[in-house]
mmCIF file of C-alpha atoms in Angstrom:
data_model
loop_
_atom_site.group_PDB
_atom_site.id
_atom_site.type_symbol
_atom_site.label_atom_id
_atom_site.label_comp_id
_atom_site.label_asym_id
_atom_site.label_seq_id
_atom_site.Cartn_x
_atom_site.Cartn_y
_atom_site.Cartn_z
ATOM 1 C CA MET A 1 150.924 -115.015 -1.816
ATOM 2 C CA LEU A 2 154.121 -115.951 -3.670
ATOM 3 C CA ASP A 3 155.137 -112.394 -4.484
ATOM 4 C CA ALA A 4 154.668 -111.414 -0.825
ATOM 5 C CA LEU A 5 157.213 -113.912 0.513
ATOM 6 C CA PRO A 6 160.478 -112.447 1.831
ATOM 7 C CA THR A 7 163.228 -112.222 -0.745
ATOM 8 C CA HIS A 8 166.994 -111.773 -0.726
ATOM 9 C CA ARG A 9 168.525 -109.026 -2.857
ATOM 10 C CA VAL A 10 171.805 -109.800 -4.587
ATOM 11 C CA VAL A 11 174.205 -108.029 -6.931
ATOM 12 C CA GLN A 12 176.996 -109.438 -9.099
ATOM 13 C CA ARG A 13 180.356 -107.707 -8.665
ATOM 14 C CA GLY A 14 182.871 -109.212 -11.064
ATOM 15 C CA ALA A 15 183.115 -112.886 -10.197
ATOM 16 C CA ALA A 16 181.571 -112.409 -6.743
ATOM 17 C CA LEU A 17 177.913 -112.650 -5.816
ATOM 18 C CA LEU A 18 177.111 -110.233 -2.984
ATOM 19 C CA GLU A 19 173.965 -109.813 -0.947
ATOM 20 C CA VAL A 20 172.395 -106.375 -0.536
ATOM 21 C CA PHE A 21 171.547 -105.713 3.107
ATOM 22 C CA VAL A 22 169.877 -102.723 4.757
ATOM 23 C CA GLY A 23 172.089 -100.310 6.657
ATOM 24 C CA ALA A 24 171.682 -96.991 8.454
ATOM 25 C CA GLY A 25 172.467 -93.930 6.373
ATOM 26 C CA ARG A 26 174.132 -90.746 7.620
ATOM 27 C CA ASP A 27 170.878 -88.827 7.266
ATOM 28 C CA GLY A 28 169.074 -91.201 9.604
ATOM 29 C CA GLY A 29 167.437 -93.105 6.778
ATOM 30 C CA PHE A 30 168.274 -96.464 5.252
ATOM 31 C CA THR A 31 170.844 -97.399 2.639
ATOM 32 C CA ASP A 32 172.125 -100.439 0.748
ATOM 33 C CA VAL A 33 175.068 -102.372 2.177
ATOM 34 C CA GLU A 34 176.750 -104.997 0.023
ATOM 35 C CA ALA A 35 178.442 -107.912 1.792
ATOM 36 C CA GLU A 36 179.048 -111.636 1.641
ATOM 37 C CA PRO A 37 175.794 -113.589 1.181
ATOM 38 C CA SER A 38 174.014 -114.692 4.332
ATOM 39 C CA THR A 39 173.691 -118.209 2.920
ATOM 40 C CA PRO A 40 175.343 -120.223 0.131
ATOM 41 C CA ALA A 41 171.841 -121.245 -0.958
ATOM 42 C CA LEU A 42 171.588 -117.997 -2.931
ATOM 43 C CA ALA A 43 174.409 -118.930 -5.291
ATOM 44 C CA SER A 44 173.187 -122.523 -5.359
ATOM 45 C CA ARG A 45 169.723 -121.420 -6.521
ATOM 46 C CA LEU A 46 171.164 -119.470 -9.451
ATOM 47 C CA GLU A 47 173.510 -122.315 -10.352
ATOM 48 C CA ALA A 48 170.682 -124.887 -10.255
ATOM 49 C CA GLU A 49 168.676 -122.748 -12.663
ATOM 50 C CA GLY A 50 171.597 -122.154 -14.994
ATOM 51 C CA VAL A 51 171.578 -118.418 -14.285
ATOM 52 C CA VAL A 52 174.747 -116.344 -14.631
ATOM 53 C CA LEU A 53 174.268 -112.721 -13.622
ATOM 54 C CA ALA A 54 176.088 -109.999 -15.545
ATOM 55 C CA ASP A 55 178.569 -107.745 -13.766
ATOM 56 C CA GLY A 56 176.592 -105.088 -11.904
ATOM 57 C CA GLN A 57 173.272 -106.884 -12.346
ATOM 58 C CA ARG A 58 170.869 -106.876 -9.411
ATOM 59 C CA ALA A 59 168.326 -109.601 -8.703
ATOM 60 C CA GLU A 60 166.019 -111.049 -6.082
ATOM 61 C CA ILE A 61 166.084 -114.653 -4.872
ATOM 62 C CA CYS A 62 163.184 -116.005 -2.840
ATOM 63 C CA LEU A 63 164.343 -119.039 -0.882
ATOM 64 C CA ALA A 64 161.112 -119.114 1.143
ATOM 65 C CA VAL A 65 159.166 -120.403 -1.850
ATOM 66 C CA ASP A 66 160.447 -123.956 -1.240
ATOM 67 C CA GLY A 67 158.937 -124.247 2.223
ATOM 68 C CA TRP A 68 155.715 -122.491 1.233
ATOM 69 C CA VAL A 69 155.103 -124.819 -1.706
ATOM 70 C CA ALA A 70 155.966 -127.838 0.450
ATOM 71 C CA ALA A 71 153.378 -126.733 3.028
ATOM 72 C CA VAL A 72 150.725 -126.416 0.317
ATOM 73 C CA ALA A 73 151.593 -129.851 -1.045
ATOM 74 C CA ALA A 74 151.435 -131.415 2.413
ATOM 75 C CA GLY A 75 147.773 -130.469 2.696
ATOM 76 C CA LEU A 76 146.812 -131.966 -0.657
ATOM 77 C CA ALA A 77 146.036 -135.689 -0.634
ATOM 78 C CA ARG A 78 144.438 -135.783 -4.087
ATOM 79 C CA GLY A 79 143.525 -132.965 -6.417
ATOM 80 C CA VAL A 80 144.942 -129.866 -8.062
ATOM 81 C CA ALA A 81 146.793 -126.836 -6.698
ATOM 82 C CA LEU A 82 146.652 -123.625 -8.717
ATOM 83 C CA PHE A 83 149.212 -120.874 -8.177
ATOM 84 C CA ILE A 84 148.390 -117.514 -9.774
ATOM 85 C CA ASP A 85 150.849 -114.640 -9.561
ATOM 86 C CA TYR A 86 153.068 -112.491 -11.735
ATOM 87 C CA GLY A 87 156.489 -113.811 -12.607
ATOM 88 C CA TYR A 88 158.684 -115.447 -15.209
ATOM 89 C CA PRO A 89 160.783 -118.570 -15.753
ATOM 90 C CA ALA A 90 164.354 -118.093 -14.536
ATOM 91 C CA PRO A 91 165.907 -117.248 -17.962
ATOM 92 C CA GLU A 92 163.423 -114.385 -18.389
ATOM 93 C CA LEU A 93 163.356 -113.275 -14.757
ATOM 94 C CA TYR A 94 167.136 -112.894 -14.632
ATOM 95 C CA ASP A 95 167.567 -111.519 -18.137
ATOM 96 C CA PRO A 96 170.678 -109.278 -17.958
ATOM 97 C CA VAL A 97 169.260 -106.740 -20.410
ATOM 98 C CA ARG A 98 165.539 -106.454 -19.651
ATOM 99 C CA ARG A 99 165.848 -106.864 -15.866
ATOM 100 C CA ARG A 100 169.345 -105.701 -15.056
ATOM 101 C CA ASP A 101 168.089 -103.822 -11.981
ATOM 102 C CA GLY A 102 165.900 -106.647 -10.671
ATOM 103 C CA THR A 103 162.159 -106.589 -10.087
ATOM 104 C CA LEU A 104 161.802 -105.254 -6.525
ATOM 105 C CA ARG A 105 159.058 -102.652 -6.540
ATOM 106 C CA ALA A 106 157.133 -100.611 -3.984
ATOM 107 C CA TYR A 107 153.420 -99.837 -4.226
ATOM 108 C CA LEU A 108 151.752 -96.946 -2.441
ATOM 109 C CA ARG A 109 148.186 -95.870 -3.174
ATOM 110 C CA HIS A 110 148.149 -97.768 -6.481
ATOM 111 C CA ARG A 111 151.364 -96.116 -7.650
ATOM 112 C CA VAL A 112 154.580 -98.014 -8.255
ATOM 113 C CA HIS A 113 158.189 -96.920 -7.725
ATOM 114 C CA ASP A 114 161.536 -98.587 -7.020
ATOM 115 C CA ASP A 115 162.654 -97.030 -3.708
ATOM 116 C CA PRO A 116 162.037 -99.429 -0.805
ATOM 117 C CA TYR A 117 163.334 -96.915 1.746
ATOM 118 C CA VAL A 118 160.625 -94.271 1.502
ATOM 119 C CA HIS A 119 157.225 -94.507 3.179
ATOM 120 C CA VAL A 120 158.522 -97.379 5.316
ATOM 121 C CA GLY A 121 155.626 -99.293 6.851
ATOM 122 C CA ARG A 122 153.077 -97.650 4.551
ATOM 123 C CA GLN A 123 153.932 -99.246 1.221
ATOM 124 C CA ASP A 124 153.893 -102.785 -0.146
ATOM 125 C CA LEU A 125 157.155 -104.321 -1.322
ATOM 126 C CA THR A 126 157.079 -107.064 -3.911
ATOM 127 C CA ALA A 127 159.288 -108.902 -6.382
ATOM 128 C CA HIS A 128 158.388 -111.013 -9.394
ATOM 129 C CA VAL A 129 157.997 -114.746 -8.828
ATOM 130 C CA ASP A 130 160.595 -117.206 -10.086
ATOM 131 C CA VAL A 131 158.334 -119.671 -11.918
ATOM 132 C CA THR A 132 161.208 -122.133 -12.378
ATOM 133 C CA ALA A 133 161.791 -122.221 -8.606
ATOM 134 C CA VAL A 134 158.085 -122.821 -7.976
ATOM 135 C CA GLU A 135 158.012 -125.729 -10.423
ATOM 136 C CA ARG A 136 161.152 -127.268 -8.906
ATOM 137 C CA ALA A 137 159.785 -126.903 -5.377
ATOM 138 C CA ALA A 138 156.523 -128.569 -6.361
ATOM 139 C CA ALA A 139 158.379 -131.476 -7.942
ATOM 140 C CA MET A 140 160.458 -131.898 -4.773
ATOM 141 C CA ALA A 141 157.195 -131.944 -2.785
ATOM 142 C CA GLY A 142 155.838 -134.803 -4.901
ATOM 143 C CA MET A 143 153.402 -132.878 -7.081
ATOM 144 C CA THR A 144 153.118 -133.289 -10.854
ATOM 145 C CA HIS A 145 153.351 -130.235 -13.071
ATOM 146 C CA LEU A 146 150.151 -130.164 -15.126
ATOM 147 C CA GLY A 147 150.912 -127.007 -17.054
ATOM 148 C CA THR A 148 151.712 -123.315 -17.008
ATOM 149 C CA THR A 149 149.837 -120.618 -18.888
ATOM 150 C CA THR A 150 148.778 -116.987 -18.538
ATOM 151 C CA GLN A 151 145.722 -115.770 -16.650
ATOM 152 C CA ALA A 152 144.195 -114.513 -19.920
ATOM 153 C CA GLU A 153 144.520 -117.897 -21.630
ATOM 154 C CA PHE A 154 143.375 -119.719 -18.511
ATOM 155 C CA LEU A 155 140.178 -117.680 -18.203
ATOM 156 C CA VAL A 156 139.421 -117.976 -21.920
ATOM 157 C CA GLY A 157 139.904 -121.729 -21.611
ATOM 158 C CA LEU A 158 137.374 -121.777 -18.777
ATOM 159 C CA GLY A 159 134.740 -120.326 -21.107
ATOM 160 C CA THR A 160 134.551 -116.673 -20.113
ATOM 161 C CA GLN A 161 133.241 -115.750 -23.570
ATOM 162 C CA ASP A 162 130.272 -118.093 -23.166
ATOM 163 C CA LEU A 163 129.679 -116.733 -19.665
ATOM 164 C CA LEU A 164 129.668 -113.153 -20.934
ATOM 165 C CA GLN A 165 127.222 -114.034 -23.708
ATOM 166 C CA ALA A 166 124.918 -115.756 -21.207
ATOM 167 C CA ILE A 167 124.928 -112.695 -18.969
ATOM 168 C CA GLN A 168 124.135 -110.470 -21.943
ATOM 169 C CA ALA A 169 121.243 -112.727 -23.008
ATOM 170 C CA ASP A 170 119.717 -112.804 -19.520
ATOM 171 C CA PRO A 171 116.576 -110.593 -19.511
ATOM 172 C CA ALA A 172 117.438 -109.477 -15.985
ATOM 173 C CA THR A 173 120.738 -107.976 -17.126
ATOM 174 C CA THR A 174 120.719 -104.229 -17.593
ATOM 175 C CA LEU A 175 123.046 -102.462 -20.019
ATOM 176 C CA GLU A 176 124.837 -100.802 -17.124
ATOM 177 C CA SER A 177 125.468 -104.073 -15.278
ATOM 178 C CA TYR A 178 126.560 -105.841 -18.462
ATOM 179 C CA LEU A 179 129.083 -103.127 -19.302
ATOM 180 C CA ALA A 180 130.427 -103.271 -15.734
ATOM 181 C CA VAL A 181 130.906 -107.050 -15.929
ATOM 182 C CA ARG A 182 132.520 -106.817 -19.362
ATOM 183 C CA SER A 183 134.889 -104.080 -18.208
ATOM 184 C CA ALA A 184 135.934 -106.093 -15.155
ATOM 185 C CA LEU A 185 136.513 -109.196 -17.279
ATOM 186 C CA PHE A 186 138.588 -107.313 -19.824
ATOM 187 C CA ARG A 187 140.855 -106.064 -17.033
ATOM 188 C CA LEU A 188 141.461 -109.672 -16.008
ATOM 189 C CA LEU A 189 142.280 -110.605 -19.622
ATOM 190 C CA ASP A 190 144.356 -107.541 -20.531
ATOM 191 C CA PRO A 191 147.903 -108.770 -21.367
ATOM 192 C CA SER A 192 149.306 -105.401 -20.331
ATOM 193 C CA ALA A 193 147.761 -105.802 -16.858
ATOM 194 C CA THR A 194 146.739 -108.905 -14.886
ATOM 195 C CA GLY A 195 146.178 -110.980 -18.036
ATOM 196 C CA ARG A 196 149.898 -111.724 -18.127
ATOM 197 C CA PHE A 197 149.861 -113.276 -14.644
ATOM 198 C CA ARG A 198 151.156 -116.850 -14.623
ATOM 199 C CA VAL A 199 148.813 -119.705 -13.777
ATOM 200 C CA ILE A 200 150.716 -122.822 -12.703
ATOM 201 C CA ALA A 201 148.830 -126.067 -12.102
ATOM 202 C CA PHE A 202 150.114 -129.014 -10.081
ATOM 203 C CA GLY A 203 148.395 -132.294 -9.350
ATOM 204 C CA ARG A 204 148.564 -134.961 -6.681
ATOM 205 C CA GLU A 205 147.233 -138.407 -7.579
ATOM 206 C CA TRP A 206 145.884 -136.824 -10.732
ATOM 207 C CA PRO A 207 145.203 -139.324 -13.571
ATOM 208 C CA ALA A 208 147.902 -139.018 -16.233
ATOM 209 C CA ASP A 209 145.517 -140.155 -18.962
ATOM 210 C CA GLY A 210 142.660 -137.873 -17.918
ATOM 211 C CA PRO A 211 141.491 -134.848 -19.891
ATOM 212 C CA PRO A 212 143.475 -131.622 -19.481
ATOM 213 C CA LEU A 213 142.182 -128.959 -17.154
ATOM 214 C CA ARG A 214 139.839 -126.647 -19.057
ATOM 215 C CA GLY A 215 141.888 -123.605 -18.207
ATOM 216 C CA LEU A 216 144.977 -125.205 -19.750
ATOM 217 C CA ASP A 217 143.082 -126.628 -22.713
ATOM 218 C CA TYR A 218 143.025 -123.299 -24.562
ATOM 219 C CA ARG A 219 146.798 -123.277 -24.988
ATOM 220 C CA LEU A 220 146.762 -126.897 -26.192
ATOM 221 C CA ARG A 221 144.155 -126.077 -28.850
ATOM 222 C CA ARG A 222 146.148 -123.195 -30.299
#
């Protein structure tokens, strides 16, 4: 859900932060239009996270995450909220070398590219999640940060190895079904695929002296 929220595109031009809007091109298509930001909250978000964009660097800022996280927190009286999506803490997300062009991507038929203006209405647009913004929004909503890990470590901490061994030992399990389950699990654990997804846990009225969540326990044991 987090990566599907609307995001603002920005670009740093010298000392000025500009927003990238959508305009009409001469060929009847769409084009980028740089102008003054639609809201000062864009610069405030970067400043709050200690982010300074390099000249010419592009980035995405999702202001909608604050309200979305607050809505989730409002429905939680006592328990744990787990957010699983791909993203990075602010220093990594806005790295001026590795992500100078931002993270906005388009997906069409399981293929990824970086042109949001082709196949309009038939492709998915997404941008990486700002984990720092999610954690700050949760704190503002009164939730306690219980930990952040990767999907691979979280699933291993939940005991996926024991589960796989139990499936293999079950007399009803065929070789074909076992290999299918193992292949699916490995895709979830693969650090070059979904295994690198972030798992962020927040609690409400969660005992501070209680045992850690099993999914987070793996990182603590390492």
